[in-house]
Amino acid sequence: GFEDQARVEAVRASAVHAAGVPSPAVHELTTVDNRLGLVFDRADGPWALDWPDAATITARLHADIHDLTAPAELPRLVDTLADLGIDGLPDGDRIFHGDFHPGNVLAHHDHWLVVDWSNAHRAPAVADVACSVLAIGYRGLRDGPSAAHAHRRRQRIADTYLERYATLRPGSLDDL
């Protein structure tokens, strides 16, 4: 049911990799057992979420990515949102991941790689930061015995991520 998404991911992941984003290279679209899939470079992990300084790692990597100009192959976020009836948002030329959080950042040898580029667009960096705060602090939270602890931990990571990003790029979050 995600065949179209695999094609989108292939184009967008290839574009950001070519633009210099530390991410696995895309090698091919392939079909296995009648299902379309992508072949990427292998990355061994662990995820940044498993590191005590997950927020700092994530903020530093995200700020570095936002220093890059988005490739023309990425769609403009303002156009995608306008198609959904959301108008009047600012345009931008930075690489927008849309789901940037420590669970999409993994260690590979002596550096970090970013995965999951299916939401990539061209947009203002501050829009991506806003999405990251929501993804880190709130998305996917479940009820259960340890839910309160997990929620507090994720909110701490989100708060620290935002603080570190603002320190790395002073003034960049004025429109947040």
PDB file of N, CA, C and O in Angstrom, residues 1-30:
ATOM      1  N   GLY A   1       0.789  -1.208   0.000  1.00  0.00           N
ATOM      2  CA  GLY A   1       0.000   0.000   0.000  1.00  0.00           C
ATOM      3  C   GLY A   1       0.828   1.268   0.000  1.00  0.00           C
ATOM      4  O   GLY A   1       0.274   2.349   0.059  1.00  0.00           O
ATOM      5  N   PHE A   2       2.155   1.158  -0.017  1.00  0.00           N
ATOM      6  CA  PHE A   2       3.015   2.342   0.056  1.00  0.00           C
ATOM      7  C   PHE A   2       3.904   2.478  -1.171  1.00  0.00           C
ATOM      8  O   PHE A   2       4.956   3.099  -1.112  1.00  0.00           O
ATOM      9  N   GLU A   3       3.479   1.900  -2.281  1.00  0.00           N
ATOM     10  CA  GLU A   3       4.309   1.919  -3.482  1.00  0.00           C
ATOM     11  C   GLU A   3       4.625   3.347  -3.930  1.00  0.00           C
ATOM     12  O   GLU A   3       5.767   3.664  -4.259  1.00  0.00           O
ATOM     13  N   ASP A   4       3.614   4.215  -3.946  1.00  0.00           N
ATOM     14  CA  ASP A   4       3.865   5.606  -4.335  1.00  0.00           C
ATOM     15  C   ASP A   4       4.827   6.281  -3.368  1.00  0.00           C
ATOM     16  O   ASP A   4       5.663   7.087  -3.775  1.00  0.00           O
ATOM     17  N   GLN A   5       4.724   5.954  -2.086  1.00  0.00           N
ATOM     18  CA  GLN A   5       5.610   6.545  -1.078  1.00  0.00           C
ATOM     19  C   GLN A   5       7.057   6.114  -1.314  1.00  0.00           C
ATOM     20  O   GLN A   5       7.978   6.904  -1.107  1.00  0.00           O
ATOM     21  N   ALA A   6       7.280   4.891  -1.743  1.00  0.00           N
ATOM     22  CA  ALA A   6       8.640   4.422  -2.031  1.00  0.00           C
ATOM     23  C   ALA A   6       9.247   5.235  -3.168  1.00  0.00           C
ATOM     24  O   ALA A   6      10.425   5.609  -3.124  1.00  0.00           O
ATOM     25  N   ARG A   7       8.454   5.546  -4.168  1.00  0.00           N
ATOM     26  CA  ARG A   7       8.945   6.345  -5.294  1.00  0.00           C
ATOM     27  C   ARG A   7       9.282   7.771  -4.842  1.00  0.00           C
ATOM     28  O   ARG A   7      10.300   8.329  -5.234  1.00  0.00           O
ATOM     29  N   VAL A   8       8.413   8.341  -4.015  1.00  0.00           N
ATOM     30  CA  VAL A   8       8.659   9.689  -3.475  1.00  0.00           C
ATOM     31  C   VAL A   8       9.933   9.684  -2.638  1.00  0.00           C
ATOM     32  O   VAL A   8      10.789  10.561  -2.781  1.00  0.00           O
ATOM     33  N   GLU A   9      10.056   8.703  -1.762  1.00  0.00           N
ATOM     34  CA  GLU A   9      11.248   8.600  -0.900  1.00  0.00           C
ATOM     35  C   GLU A   9      12.516   8.478  -1.744  1.00  0.00           C
ATOM     36  O   GLU A   9      13.541   9.096  -1.433  1.00  0.00           O
ATOM     37  N   ALA A  10      12.465   7.698  -2.825  1.00  0.00           N
ATOM     38  CA  ALA A  10      13.643   7.515  -3.675  1.00  0.00           C
ATOM     39  C   ALA A  10      14.113   8.840  -4.255  1.00  0.00           C
ATOM     40  O   ALA A  10      15.302   9.164  -4.215  1.00  0.00           O
ATOM     41  N   VAL A  11      13.194   9.636  -4.775  1.00  0.00           N
ATOM     42  CA  VAL A  11      13.540  10.926  -5.377  1.00  0.00           C
ATOM     43  C   VAL A  11      14.074  11.889  -4.324  1.00  0.00           C
ATOM     44  O   VAL A  11      15.127  12.517  -4.496  1.00  0.00           O
ATOM     45  N   ARG A  12      13.356  12.009  -3.228  1.00  0.00           N
ATOM     46  CA  ARG A  12      13.725  12.999  -2.211  1.00  0.00           C
ATOM     47  C   ARG A  12      14.990  12.613  -1.454  1.00  0.00           C
ATOM     48  O   ARG A  12      15.852  13.459  -1.200  1.00  0.00           O
ATOM     49  N   ALA A  13      15.127  11.343  -1.106  1.00  0.00           N
ATOM     50  CA  ALA A  13      16.340  10.900  -0.400  1.00  0.00           C
ATOM     51  C   ALA A  13      17.565  11.043  -1.299  1.00  0.00           C
ATOM     52  O   ALA A  13      18.634  11.433  -0.836  1.00  0.00           O
ATOM     53  N   SER A  14      17.406  10.752  -2.581  1.00  0.00           N
ATOM     54  CA  SER A  14      18.525  10.927  -3.525  1.00  0.00           C
ATOM     55  C   SER A  14      18.914  12.397  -3.635  1.00  0.00           C
ATOM     56  O   SER A  14      20.099  12.736  -3.671  1.00  0.00           O
ATOM     57  N   ALA A  15      17.928  13.275  -3.689  1.00  0.00           N
ATOM     58  CA  ALA A  15      18.187  14.711  -3.838  1.00  0.00           C
ATOM     59  C   ALA A  15      18.924  15.277  -2.631  1.00  0.00           C
ATOM     60  O   ALA A  15      19.895  16.031  -2.786  1.00  0.00           O
ATOM     61  N   VAL A  16      18.486  14.931  -1.423  1.00  0.00           N
ATOM     62  CA  VAL A  16      19.153  15.494  -0.243  1.00  0.00           C
ATOM     63  C   VAL A  16      20.543  14.891  -0.059  1.00  0.00           C
ATOM     64  O   VAL A  16      21.463  15.593   0.361  1.00  0.00           O
ATOM     65  N   HIS A  17      20.693  13.627  -0.398  1.00  0.00           N
ATOM     66  CA  HIS A  17      22.031  13.016  -0.320  1.00  0.00           C
ATOM     67  C   HIS A  17      22.985  13.733  -1.283  1.00  0.00           C
ATOM     68  O   HIS A  17      24.116  14.075  -0.904  1.00  0.00           O
ATOM     69  N   ALA A  18      22.534  13.985  -2.499  1.00  0.00           N
ATOM     70  CA  ALA A  18      23.361  14.684  -3.491  1.00  0.00           C
ATOM     71  C   ALA A  18      23.666  16.120  -3.067  1.00  0.00           C
ATOM     72  O   ALA A  18      24.700  16.670  -3.436  1.00  0.00           O
ATOM     73  N   ALA A  19      22.777  16.713  -2.267  1.00  0.00           N
ATOM     74  CA  ALA A  19      22.972  18.084  -1.784  1.00  0.00           C
ATOM     75  C   ALA A  19      23.963  18.154  -0.623  1.00  0.00           C
ATOM     76  O   ALA A  19      24.300  19.249  -0.166  1.00  0.00           O
ATOM     77  N   GLY A  20      24.418  17.005  -0.133  1.00  0.00           N
ATOM     78  CA  GLY A  20      25.412  17.001   0.931  1.00  0.00           C
ATOM     79  C   GLY A  20      24.893  16.633   2.303  1.00  0.00           C
ATOM     80  O   GLY A  20      25.641  16.689   3.282  1.00  0.00           O
ATOM     81  N   VAL A  21      23.630  16.260   2.409  1.00  0.00           N
ATOM     82  CA  VAL A  21      23.088  15.847   3.704  1.00  0.00           C
ATOM     83  C   VAL A  21      23.681  14.488   4.069  1.00  0.00           C
ATOM     84  O   VAL A  21      23.714  13.582   3.229  1.00  0.00           O
ATOM     85  N   PRO A  22      24.142  14.328   5.305  1.00  0.00           N
ATOM     86  CA  PRO A  22      24.645  13.019   5.713  1.00  0.00           C
ATOM     87  C   PRO A  22      23.479  12.037   5.824  1.00  0.00           C
ATOM     88  O   PRO A  22      22.712  12.053   6.791  1.00  0.00           O
ATOM     89  N   SER A  23      23.320  11.238   4.807  1.00  0.00           N
ATOM     90  CA  SER A  23      22.210  10.292   4.720  1.00  0.00           C
ATOM     91  C   SER A  23      22.648   9.123   3.858  1.00  0.00           C
ATOM     92  O   SER A  23      23.561   9.251   3.044  1.00  0.00           O
ATOM     93  N   PRO A  24      21.996   7.973   4.031  1.00  0.00           N
ATOM     94  CA  PRO A  24      22.373   6.825   3.201  1.00  0.00           C
ATOM     95  C   PRO A  24      22.068   7.103   1.726  1.00  0.00           C
ATOM     96  O   PRO A  24      21.034   7.682   1.396  1.00  0.00           O
ATOM     97  N   ALA A  25      22.965   6.681   0.859  1.00  0.00           N
ATOM     98  CA  ALA A  25      22.730   6.813  -0.585  1.00  0.00           C
ATOM     99  C   ALA A  25      21.641   5.835  -1.010  1.00  0.00           C
ATOM    100  O   ALA A  25      21.528   4.738  -0.474  1.00  0.00           O
ATOM    101  N   VAL A  26      20.836   6.265  -1.970  1.00  0.00           N
ATOM    102  CA  VAL A  26      19.802   5.416  -2.556  1.00  0.00           C
ATOM    103  C   VAL A  26      20.407   4.727  -3.768  1.00  0.00           C
ATOM    104  O   VAL A  26      20.990   5.380  -4.634  1.00  0.00           O
ATOM    105  N   HIS A  27      20.258   3.418  -3.845  1.00  0.00           N
ATOM    106  CA  HIS A  27      20.828   2.676  -4.958  1.00  0.00           C
ATOM    107  C   HIS A  27      19.800   2.292  -6.012  1.00  0.00           C
ATOM    108  O   HIS A  27      20.077   2.380  -7.199  1.00  0.00           O
ATOM    109  N   GLU A  28      18.623   1.853  -5.583  1.00  0.00           N
ATOM    110  CA  GLU A  28      17.632   1.458  -6.581  1.00  0.00           C
ATOM    111  C   GLU A  28      16.279   1.217  -5.936  1.00  0.00           C
ATOM    112  O   GLU A  28      16.175   0.969  -4.746  1.00  0.00           O
ATOM    113  N   LEU A  29      15.261   1.317  -6.785  1.00  0.00           N
ATOM    114  CA  LEU A  29      13.941   0.805  -6.450  1.00  0.00           C
ATOM    115  C   LEU A  29      13.928  -0.642  -6.930  1.00  0.00           C
ATOM    116  O   LEU A  29      14.408  -0.939  -8.026  1.00  0.00           O
ATOM    117  N   THR A  30      13.389  -1.524  -6.127  1.00  0.00           N
ATOM    118  CA  THR A  30      13.368  -2.939  -6.505  1.00  0.00           C
ATOM    119  C   THR A  30      12.061  -3.569  -6.046  1.00  0.00           C
ATOM    120  O   THR A  30      11.400  -3.045  -5.146  1.00  0.00           O
TER     121      THR A  30
END
